[in-house]
Amino acid sequence: MVPTPHATLAPLLARHAGHAHELLPLLHALQDRDGYIDPAHVPAIASALNLSRAEVHGVITFYHHFRSAPPPPMVVQVCRAEACQSRGGEALVAHIEACTGASVDGAPCHGVGVESVYCLGQCALSPAVTINGELHARVSPSRFDALLASAAVREEDAHV
């Protein structure tokens, strides 16, 4: 039997219930736990925090960090801020799109999603990317290829 959305939320809701200011910590906890925030959870979250469903939905959709659908098996985030742009970031973006078949901020392709971010805190070591949350700096196209291949092997090993 598949648990109801409310049942899977019960421990988190109990920890944050009744306090509207707990919305962001609750959403982060859900995102960390599930990889995304299931839209089916919005009514229970709203009820527990005494907020409207529109308020909860608005916060989820306002912050780019929150997902409303499960992420692809591999997520590449590429910094598009000025420092990374000035050090070859846009050429790296073009290479990543060509290499993965996925367009930045578009639909995943072959299990790889590519997302824009605007600063990974590696300005002096740009361009920077994350692959499944692992930060990499001074990324050239050839280094990206090696990092992606290594991440793919780790992903395969995790599912064996």
Short mmCIF file of N, CA and C in Angstrom, two decimals:
data_model
loop_
_atom_site.label_atom_id
_atom_site.label_comp_id
_atom_site.label_asym_id
_atom_site.label_seq_id
_atom_site.Cartn_x
_atom_site.Cartn_y
_atom_site.Cartn_z
N MET A 1 0.84 -1.18 0.00
CA MET A 1 0.00 0.00 0.00
C MET A 1 0.88 1.25 0.00
N VAL A 2 0.57 2.19 -0.87
CA VAL A 2 1.32 3.44 -0.97
C VAL A 2 0.82 4.39 0.12
N PRO A 3 1.73 4.97 0.92
CA PRO A 3 1.28 5.88 1.97
C PRO A 3 0.67 7.14 1.37
N THR A 4 -0.29 7.72 2.07
CA THR A 4 -0.89 8.97 1.61
C THR A 4 0.14 10.08 1.76
N PRO A 5 0.01 11.15 0.97
CA PRO A 5 0.96 12.24 1.11
C PRO A 5 1.04 12.76 2.54
N HIS A 6 -0.10 12.85 3.22
CA HIS A 6 -0.09 13.37 4.59
C HIS A 6 0.68 12.44 5.52
N ALA A 7 0.54 11.12 5.33
CA ALA A 7 1.25 10.17 6.20
C ALA A 7 2.77 10.30 6.03
N THR A 8 3.24 10.51 4.82
CA THR A 8 4.68 10.64 4.60
C THR A 8 5.21 11.96 5.14
N LEU A 9 4.31 12.91 5.34
CA LEU A 9 4.70 14.22 5.85
C LEU A 9 4.62 14.32 7.36
N ALA A 10 3.93 13.41 8.00
CA ALA A 10 3.59 13.55 9.42
C ALA A 10 4.77 13.96 10.31
N PRO A 11 5.92 13.30 10.23
CA PRO A 11 7.02 13.71 11.12
C PRO A 11 7.49 15.14 10.87
N LEU A 12 7.58 15.54 9.61
CA LEU A 12 8.02 16.90 9.29
C LEU A 12 6.97 17.93 9.69
N LEU A 13 5.72 17.61 9.42
CA LEU A 13 4.66 18.55 9.78
C LEU A 13 4.59 18.74 11.29
N ALA A 14 4.78 17.67 12.03
CA ALA A 14 4.74 17.76 13.49
C ALA A 14 5.85 18.68 14.00
N ARG A 15 7.00 18.62 13.35
CA ARG A 15 8.14 19.43 13.77
C ARG A 15 7.93 20.92 13.48
N HIS A 16 7.16 21.23 12.43
CA HIS A 16 7.04 22.62 11.99
C HIS A 16 5.63 23.19 12.15
N ALA A 17 4.66 22.39 12.58
CA ALA A 17 3.24 22.78 12.58
C ALA A 17 2.97 24.04 13.38
N GLY A 18 2.00 24.81 12.85
CA GLY A 18 1.50 25.98 13.55
C GLY A 18 2.35 27.23 13.43
N HIS A 19 3.44 27.16 12.72
CA HIS A 19 4.35 28.31 12.61
C HIS A 19 4.61 28.63 11.14
N ALA A 20 3.94 29.63 10.64
CA ALA A 20 4.08 30.00 9.23
C ALA A 20 5.53 30.31 8.87
N HIS A 21 6.30 30.84 9.83
CA HIS A 21 7.70 31.16 9.55
C HIS A 21 8.55 29.91 9.33
N GLU A 22 7.99 28.75 9.57
CA GLU A 22 8.71 27.48 9.37
C GLU A 22 8.55 26.94 7.94
N LEU A 23 7.88 27.69 7.07
CA LEU A 23 7.64 27.20 5.72
C LEU A 23 8.94 26.87 4.98
N LEU A 24 9.88 27.80 4.94
CA LEU A 24 11.13 27.53 4.21
C LEU A 24 11.91 26.35 4.81
N PRO A 25 12.10 26.29 6.13
CA PRO A 25 12.79 25.10 6.67
C PRO A 25 12.06 23.80 6.33
N LEU A 26 10.74 23.81 6.36
CA LEU A 26 9.98 22.61 6.02
C LEU A 26 10.18 22.24 4.55
N LEU A 27 10.11 23.22 3.67
CA LEU A 27 10.30 22.94 2.24
C LEU A 27 11.72 22.43 1.97
N HIS A 28 12.70 23.02 2.63
CA HIS A 28 14.08 22.52 2.47
C HIS A 28 14.20 21.08 2.96
N ALA A 29 13.57 20.77 4.07
CA ALA A 29 13.62 19.41 4.61
C ALA A 29 12.98 18.42 3.63
N LEU A 30 11.85 18.81 3.05
CA LEU A 30 11.21 17.94 2.06
C LEU A 30 12.08 17.76 0.82
N GLN A 31 12.63 18.86 0.34
CA GLN A 31 13.50 18.80 -0.84
C GLN A 31 14.71 17.91 -0.56
N ASP A 32 15.30 18.06 0.62
CA ASP A 32 16.45 17.24 0.98
C ASP A 32 16.07 15.77 1.07
N ARG A 33 14.91 15.49 1.63
CA ARG A 33 14.48 14.11 1.82
C ARG A 33 14.06 13.43 0.52
N ASP A 34 13.26 14.14 -0.29
CA ASP A 34 12.64 13.52 -1.46
C ASP A 34 13.27 13.92 -2.79
N GLY A 35 14.06 14.98 -2.79
CA GLY A 35 14.62 15.49 -4.04
C GLY A 35 13.72 16.48 -4.74
N TYR A 36 12.50 16.63 -4.25
CA TYR A 36 11.54 17.57 -4.80
C TYR A 36 10.40 17.74 -3.81
N ILE A 37 9.52 18.69 -4.08
CA ILE A 37 8.35 18.90 -3.24
C ILE A 37 7.13 18.49 -4.04
N ASP A 38 6.54 17.41 -3.63
CA ASP A 38 5.37 16.86 -4.33
C ASP A 38 4.20 17.83 -4.23
N PRO A 39 3.63 18.26 -5.36
CA PRO A 39 2.48 19.17 -5.31
C PRO A 39 1.32 18.61 -4.48
N ALA A 40 1.23 17.29 -4.36
CA ALA A 40 0.17 16.69 -3.54
C ALA A 40 0.35 17.02 -2.06
N HIS A 41 1.54 17.45 -1.65
CA HIS A 41 1.80 17.79 -0.25
C HIS A 41 1.37 19.22 0.10
N VAL A 42 1.14 20.05 -0.90
CA VAL A 42 0.85 21.46 -0.65
C VAL A 42 -0.35 21.66 0.28
N PRO A 43 -1.49 21.00 0.07
CA PRO A 43 -2.62 21.23 0.99
C PRO A 43 -2.29 20.88 2.45
N ALA A 44 -1.59 19.79 2.69
CA ALA A 44 -1.24 19.41 4.06
C ALA A 44 -0.26 20.40 4.67
N ILE A 45 0.69 20.87 3.88
CA ILE A 45 1.65 21.86 4.38
C ILE A 45 0.92 23.14 4.75
N ALA A 46 0.06 23.60 3.85
CA ALA A 46 -0.70 24.83 4.09
C ALA A 46 -1.54 24.71 5.36
N SER A 47 -2.22 23.62 5.50
CA SER A 47 -3.06 23.41 6.68
C SER A 47 -2.23 23.40 7.96
N ALA A 48 -1.12 22.69 7.96
CA ALA A 48 -0.29 22.57 9.16
C ALA A 48 0.31 23.90 9.58
N LEU A 49 0.61 24.77 8.62
CA LEU A 49 1.27 26.04 8.93
C LEU A 49 0.30 27.23 8.95
N ASN A 50 -1.00 26.93 8.81
CA ASN A 50 -2.03 27.99 8.78
C ASN A 50 -1.78 29.00 7.67
N LEU A 51 -1.44 28.47 6.50
CA LEU A 51 -1.23 29.28 5.31
C LEU A 51 -2.20 28.84 4.24
N SER A 52 -2.37 29.66 3.21
CA SER A 52 -3.19 29.23 2.09
C SER A 52 -2.35 28.35 1.16
N ARG A 53 -3.01 27.53 0.38
CA ARG A 53 -2.30 26.72 -0.62
C ARG A 53 -1.58 27.62 -1.60
N ALA A 54 -2.18 28.76 -1.92
CA ALA A 54 -1.55 29.70 -2.85
C ALA A 54 -0.24 30.25 -2.29
N GLU A 55 -0.21 30.52 -0.98
CA GLU A 55 1.03 31.02 -0.37
C GLU A 55 2.14 29.97 -0.45
N VAL A 56 1.80 28.73 -0.15
CA VAL A 56 2.80 27.65 -0.20
C VAL A 56 3.26 27.45 -1.63
N HIS A 57 2.33 27.36 -2.56
CA HIS A 57 2.67 27.18 -3.98
C HIS A 57 3.53 28.35 -4.46
N GLY A 58 3.19 29.56 -4.04
CA GLY A 58 3.94 30.74 -4.46
C GLY A 58 5.39 30.69 -4.02
N VAL A 59 5.63 30.23 -2.81
CA VAL A 59 7.01 30.11 -2.31
C VAL A 59 7.76 29.03 -3.09
N ILE A 60 7.11 27.90 -3.31
CA ILE A 60 7.75 26.80 -4.04
C ILE A 60 8.15 27.24 -5.44
N THR A 61 7.27 27.95 -6.10
CA THR A 61 7.55 28.34 -7.49
C THR A 61 8.44 29.58 -7.59
N PHE A 62 8.51 30.39 -6.53
CA PHE A 62 9.35 31.58 -6.56
C PHE A 62 10.83 31.22 -6.50
N TYR A 63 11.18 30.29 -5.63
CA TYR A 63 12.58 29.93 -5.44
C TYR A 63 12.98 28.83 -6.42
N HIS A 64 13.97 29.13 -7.26
CA HIS A 64 14.41 28.17 -8.27
C HIS A 64 14.99 26.90 -7.67
N HIS A 65 15.42 26.95 -6.43
CA HIS A 65 16.00 25.77 -5.77
C HIS A 65 14.98 24.64 -5.61
N PHE A 66 13.71 25.00 -5.42
CA PHE A 66 12.70 23.99 -5.17
C PHE A 66 12.20 23.39 -6.47
N ARG A 67 12.03 22.08 -6.44
CA ARG A 67 11.52 21.33 -7.59
C ARG A 67 10.12 20.84 -7.27
N SER A 68 9.27 20.77 -8.29
CA SER A 68 7.92 20.21 -8.13
C SER A 68 7.80 18.85 -8.79
N ALA A 69 8.90 18.33 -9.27
CA ALA A 69 8.92 17.00 -9.89
C ALA A 69 10.25 16.35 -9.54
N PRO A 70 10.30 15.04 -9.55
CA PRO A 70 11.57 14.38 -9.24
C PRO A 70 12.68 14.82 -10.20
N PRO A 71 13.89 15.00 -9.69
CA PRO A 71 14.99 15.39 -10.56
C PRO A 71 15.42 14.21 -11.43
N PRO A 72 16.10 14.50 -12.55
CA PRO A 72 16.65 13.41 -13.34
C PRO A 72 17.77 12.73 -12.55
N PRO A 73 18.20 11.55 -12.97
CA PRO A 73 19.27 10.86 -12.24
C PRO A 73 20.56 11.68 -12.11
N MET A 74 20.83 12.52 -13.10
CA MET A 74 22.04 13.34 -13.04
C MET A 74 21.65 14.80 -13.31
N VAL A 75 22.08 15.68 -12.40
CA VAL A 75 21.81 17.10 -12.54
C VAL A 75 23.13 17.86 -12.61
N VAL A 76 23.31 18.59 -13.70
CA VAL A 76 24.48 19.45 -13.88
C VAL A 76 24.00 20.88 -13.71
N GLN A 77 24.62 21.60 -12.78
CA GLN A 77 24.34 23.02 -12.63
C GLN A 77 25.59 23.76 -13.10
N VAL A 78 25.38 24.72 -13.97
CA VAL A 78 26.51 25.47 -14.52
C VAL A 78 26.34 26.95 -14.18
N CYS A 79 27.40 27.53 -13.63
CA CYS A 79 27.35 28.93 -13.23
C CYS A 79 27.32 29.82 -14.47
N ARG A 80 26.37 30.75 -14.48
CA ARG A 80 26.22 31.68 -15.60
C ARG A 80 26.50 33.12 -15.17
N ALA A 81 27.09 33.30 -13.98
CA ALA A 81 27.38 34.65 -13.48
C ALA A 81 28.58 35.24 -14.22
N GLU A 82 28.82 36.51 -13.99
CA GLU A 82 29.80 37.27 -14.77
C GLU A 82 31.21 36.69 -14.70
N ALA A 83 31.68 36.31 -13.52
CA ALA A 83 33.04 35.80 -13.42
C ALA A 83 33.21 34.54 -14.25
N CYS A 84 32.25 33.64 -14.18
CA CYS A 84 32.35 32.41 -14.97
C CYS A 84 32.20 32.71 -16.46
N GLN A 85 31.33 33.66 -16.80
CA GLN A 85 31.20 34.04 -18.21
C GLN A 85 32.52 34.56 -18.75
N SER A 86 33.20 35.37 -17.95
CA SER A 86 34.45 35.99 -18.42
C SER A 86 35.58 34.99 -18.57
N ARG A 87 35.42 33.80 -18.00
CA ARG A 87 36.48 32.78 -18.07
C ARG A 87 36.05 31.59 -18.92
N GLY A 88 35.16 31.82 -19.88
CA GLY A 88 34.79 30.76 -20.81
C GLY A 88 33.54 29.99 -20.44
N GLY A 89 32.75 30.53 -19.54
CA GLY A 89 31.55 29.84 -19.08
C GLY A 89 30.54 29.58 -20.17
N GLU A 90 30.33 30.53 -21.05
CA GLU A 90 29.31 30.33 -22.09
C GLU A 90 29.76 29.28 -23.12
N ALA A 91 31.05 29.23 -23.40
CA ALA A 91 31.55 28.15 -24.27
C ALA A 91 31.38 26.80 -23.58
N LEU A 92 31.58 26.79 -22.26
CA LEU A 92 31.36 25.56 -21.50
C LEU A 92 29.90 25.16 -21.55
N VAL A 93 28.99 26.13 -21.44
CA VAL A 93 27.56 25.84 -21.53
C VAL A 93 27.25 25.19 -22.87
N ALA A 94 27.76 25.76 -23.94
CA ALA A 94 27.52 25.19 -25.28
C ALA A 94 28.05 23.76 -25.36
N HIS A 95 29.22 23.53 -24.79
CA HIS A 95 29.80 22.18 -24.78
C HIS A 95 28.93 21.22 -23.97
N ILE A 96 28.47 21.65 -22.81
CA ILE A 96 27.63 20.80 -21.96
C ILE A 96 26.34 20.44 -22.68
N GLU A 97 25.73 21.40 -23.35
CA GLU A 97 24.50 21.12 -24.10
C GLU A 97 24.77 20.11 -25.21
N ALA A 98 25.87 20.30 -25.93
CA ALA A 98 26.20 19.38 -27.03
C ALA A 98 26.53 17.99 -26.49
N CYS A 99 27.23 17.94 -25.38
CA CYS A 99 27.67 16.67 -24.80
C CYS A 99 26.51 15.87 -24.22
N THR A 100 25.58 16.56 -23.56
CA THR A 100 24.48 15.86 -22.87
C THR A 100 23.23 15.73 -23.71
N GLY A 101 23.08 16.60 -24.70
CA GLY A 101 21.85 16.63 -25.48
C GLY A 101 20.74 17.40 -24.80
N ALA A 102 20.98 17.87 -23.59
CA ALA A 102 19.99 18.63 -22.83
C ALA A 102 20.27 20.11 -22.95
N SER A 103 19.23 20.90 -23.14
CA SER A 103 19.44 22.34 -23.17
C SER A 103 19.35 22.88 -21.75
N VAL A 104 20.11 23.92 -21.48
CA VAL A 104 20.13 24.53 -20.16
C VAL A 104 18.72 24.99 -19.80
N ASP A 105 18.29 24.60 -18.62
CA ASP A 105 16.98 24.95 -18.07
C ASP A 105 15.82 24.38 -18.89
N GLY A 106 16.12 23.38 -19.71
CA GLY A 106 15.08 22.70 -20.48
C GLY A 106 14.85 21.31 -19.92
N ALA A 107 14.20 20.51 -20.71
CA ALA A 107 13.89 19.14 -20.30
C ALA A 107 15.16 18.31 -20.25
N PRO A 108 15.25 17.38 -19.31
CA PRO A 108 16.40 16.47 -19.27
C PRO A 108 16.47 15.62 -20.54
N CYS A 109 17.66 15.16 -20.85
CA CYS A 109 17.87 14.30 -22.00
C CYS A 109 18.76 13.14 -21.57
N HIS A 110 18.34 11.93 -21.86
CA HIS A 110 19.11 10.74 -21.49
C HIS A 110 19.47 10.73 -20.00
N GLY A 111 18.53 11.17 -19.16
CA GLY A 111 18.74 11.13 -17.72
C GLY A 111 19.61 12.24 -17.16
N VAL A 112 19.93 13.25 -17.99
CA VAL A 112 20.76 14.37 -17.54
C VAL A 112 19.98 15.66 -17.70
N GLY A 113 19.90 16.42 -16.61
CA GLY A 113 19.31 17.75 -16.64
C GLY A 113 20.40 18.78 -16.46
N VAL A 114 20.30 19.90 -17.16
CA VAL A 114 21.29 20.96 -17.07
C VAL A 114 20.57 22.23 -16.64
N GLU A 115 21.07 22.84 -15.56
CA GLU A 115 20.43 24.01 -14.98
C GLU A 115 21.41 25.16 -14.86
N SER A 116 20.89 26.38 -15.02
CA SER A 116 21.66 27.59 -14.76
C SER A 116 21.65 27.88 -13.26
N VAL A 117 22.77 28.32 -12.76
CA VAL A 117 22.84 28.90 -11.42
C VAL A 117 23.64 30.18 -11.55
N TYR A 118 23.47 31.07 -10.60
CA TYR A 118 24.13 32.37 -10.70
C TYR A 118 25.00 32.62 -9.50
N CYS A 119 26.02 31.85 -9.39
CA CYS A 119 27.15 31.95 -8.48
C CYS A 119 27.22 30.71 -7.61
N LEU A 120 28.33 30.03 -7.77
CA LEU A 120 28.64 28.87 -6.95
C LEU A 120 29.76 29.19 -5.96
N GLY A 121 30.10 30.48 -5.87
CA GLY A 121 31.11 30.91 -4.91
C GLY A 121 32.53 30.55 -5.31
N GLN A 122 32.75 30.30 -6.58
CA GLN A 122 34.08 29.92 -7.06
C GLN A 122 34.59 30.92 -8.10
N CYS A 123 34.29 32.18 -7.89
CA CYS A 123 34.60 33.20 -8.89
C CYS A 123 36.08 33.23 -9.27
N ALA A 124 36.96 33.06 -8.31
CA ALA A 124 38.40 33.08 -8.60
C ALA A 124 38.86 31.81 -9.30
N LEU A 125 38.01 30.80 -9.30
CA LEU A 125 38.37 29.50 -9.90
C LEU A 125 37.40 29.12 -11.01
N SER A 126 36.85 30.11 -11.66
CA SER A 126 35.81 29.86 -12.65
C SER A 126 36.38 29.32 -13.96
N PRO A 127 35.53 28.71 -14.79
CA PRO A 127 34.10 28.46 -14.60
C PRO A 127 33.86 27.26 -13.67
N ALA A 128 32.68 27.29 -13.04
CA ALA A 128 32.34 26.28 -12.05
C ALA A 128 31.04 25.58 -12.41
N VAL A 129 30.95 24.32 -12.01
CA VAL A 129 29.72 23.53 -12.19
C VAL A 129 29.54 22.65 -10.95
N THR A 130 28.33 22.15 -10.79
CA THR A 130 28.10 21.05 -9.86
C THR A 130 27.54 19.90 -10.68
N ILE A 131 27.89 18.70 -10.28
CA ILE A 131 27.31 17.50 -10.87
C ILE A 131 26.77 16.69 -9.71
N ASN A 132 25.45 16.55 -9.69
CA ASN A 132 24.76 15.90 -8.57
C ASN A 132 25.20 16.48 -7.23
N GLY A 133 25.32 17.81 -7.19
CA GLY A 133 25.63 18.50 -5.96
C GLY A 133 27.10 18.60 -5.62
N GLU A 134 27.96 17.96 -6.38
CA GLU A 134 29.40 18.00 -6.12
C GLU A 134 30.01 19.16 -6.91
N LEU A 135 30.66 20.06 -6.21
CA LEU A 135 31.21 21.27 -6.80
C LEU A 135 32.53 21.01 -7.50
N HIS A 136 32.68 21.60 -8.69
CA HIS A 136 33.92 21.51 -9.46
C HIS A 136 34.25 22.90 -10.00
N ALA A 137 35.53 23.29 -9.90
CA ALA A 137 35.98 24.60 -10.38
C ALA A 137 37.03 24.41 -11.47
N ARG A 138 37.30 25.50 -12.18
CA ARG A 138 38.25 25.48 -13.31
C ARG A 138 37.89 24.37 -14.29
N VAL A 139 36.64 24.37 -14.68
CA VAL A 139 36.13 23.30 -15.54
C VAL A 139 36.28 23.71 -17.01
N SER A 140 37.06 22.94 -17.72
CA SER A 140 37.20 23.09 -19.17
C SER A 140 36.28 22.07 -19.82
N PRO A 141 36.05 22.18 -21.12
CA PRO A 141 35.24 21.16 -21.77
C PRO A 141 35.79 19.74 -21.58
N SER A 142 37.08 19.56 -21.71
CA SER A 142 37.64 18.21 -21.54
C SER A 142 37.52 17.74 -20.09
N ARG A 143 37.70 18.65 -19.15
CA ARG A 143 37.55 18.27 -17.74
C ARG A 143 36.09 17.92 -17.46
N PHE A 144 35.16 18.67 -18.05
CA PHE A 144 33.74 18.36 -17.86
C PHE A 144 33.44 16.94 -18.35
N ASP A 145 33.97 16.59 -19.52
CA ASP A 145 33.73 15.24 -20.05
C ASP A 145 34.18 14.17 -19.06
N ALA A 146 35.35 14.36 -18.47
CA ALA A 146 35.87 13.39 -17.49
C ALA A 146 35.01 13.37 -16.22
N LEU A 147 34.60 14.53 -15.75
CA LEU A 147 33.76 14.61 -14.55
C LEU A 147 32.40 13.95 -14.79
N LEU A 148 31.83 14.19 -15.95
CA LEU A 148 30.53 13.60 -16.27
C LEU A 148 30.64 12.08 -16.37
N ALA A 149 31.70 11.59 -17.01
CA ALA A 149 31.90 10.14 -17.12
C ALA A 149 32.07 9.52 -15.74
N SER A 150 32.82 10.17 -14.87
CA SER A 150 33.03 9.67 -13.52
C SER A 150 31.72 9.66 -12.74
N ALA A 151 30.93 10.71 -12.87
CA ALA A 151 29.64 10.77 -12.18
C ALA A 151 28.69 9.70 -12.70
N ALA A 152 28.75 9.42 -14.00
CA ALA A 152 27.90 8.38 -14.57
C ALA A 152 28.26 7.01 -14.01
N VAL A 153 29.55 6.76 -13.84
CA VAL A 153 30.00 5.48 -13.25
C VAL A 153 29.51 5.38 -11.81
N ARG A 154 29.64 6.47 -11.04
CA ARG A 154 29.16 6.45 -9.65
C ARG A 154 27.66 6.22 -9.60
N GLU A 155 26.92 6.83 -10.50
CA GLU A 155 25.46 6.67 -10.55
C GLU A 155 25.11 5.22 -10.86
N GLU A 156 25.83 4.62 -11.81
CA GLU A 156 25.60 3.20 -12.15
C GLU A 156 25.90 2.31 -10.97
N ASP A 157 27.03 2.55 -10.31
CA ASP A 157 27.42 1.74 -9.14
C ASP A 157 26.39 1.86 -8.02
N ALA A 158 25.78 3.01 -7.86
CA ALA A 158 24.80 3.22 -6.81
C ALA A 158 23.53 2.41 -7.05
N HIS A 159 23.26 2.08 -8.29
CA HIS A 159 22.03 1.36 -8.63
C HIS A 159 22.27 -0.14 -8.85
N VAL A 160 23.48 -0.61 -8.56
CA VAL A 160 23.76 -2.04 -8.73
C VAL A 160 23.53 -2.78 -7.45
#
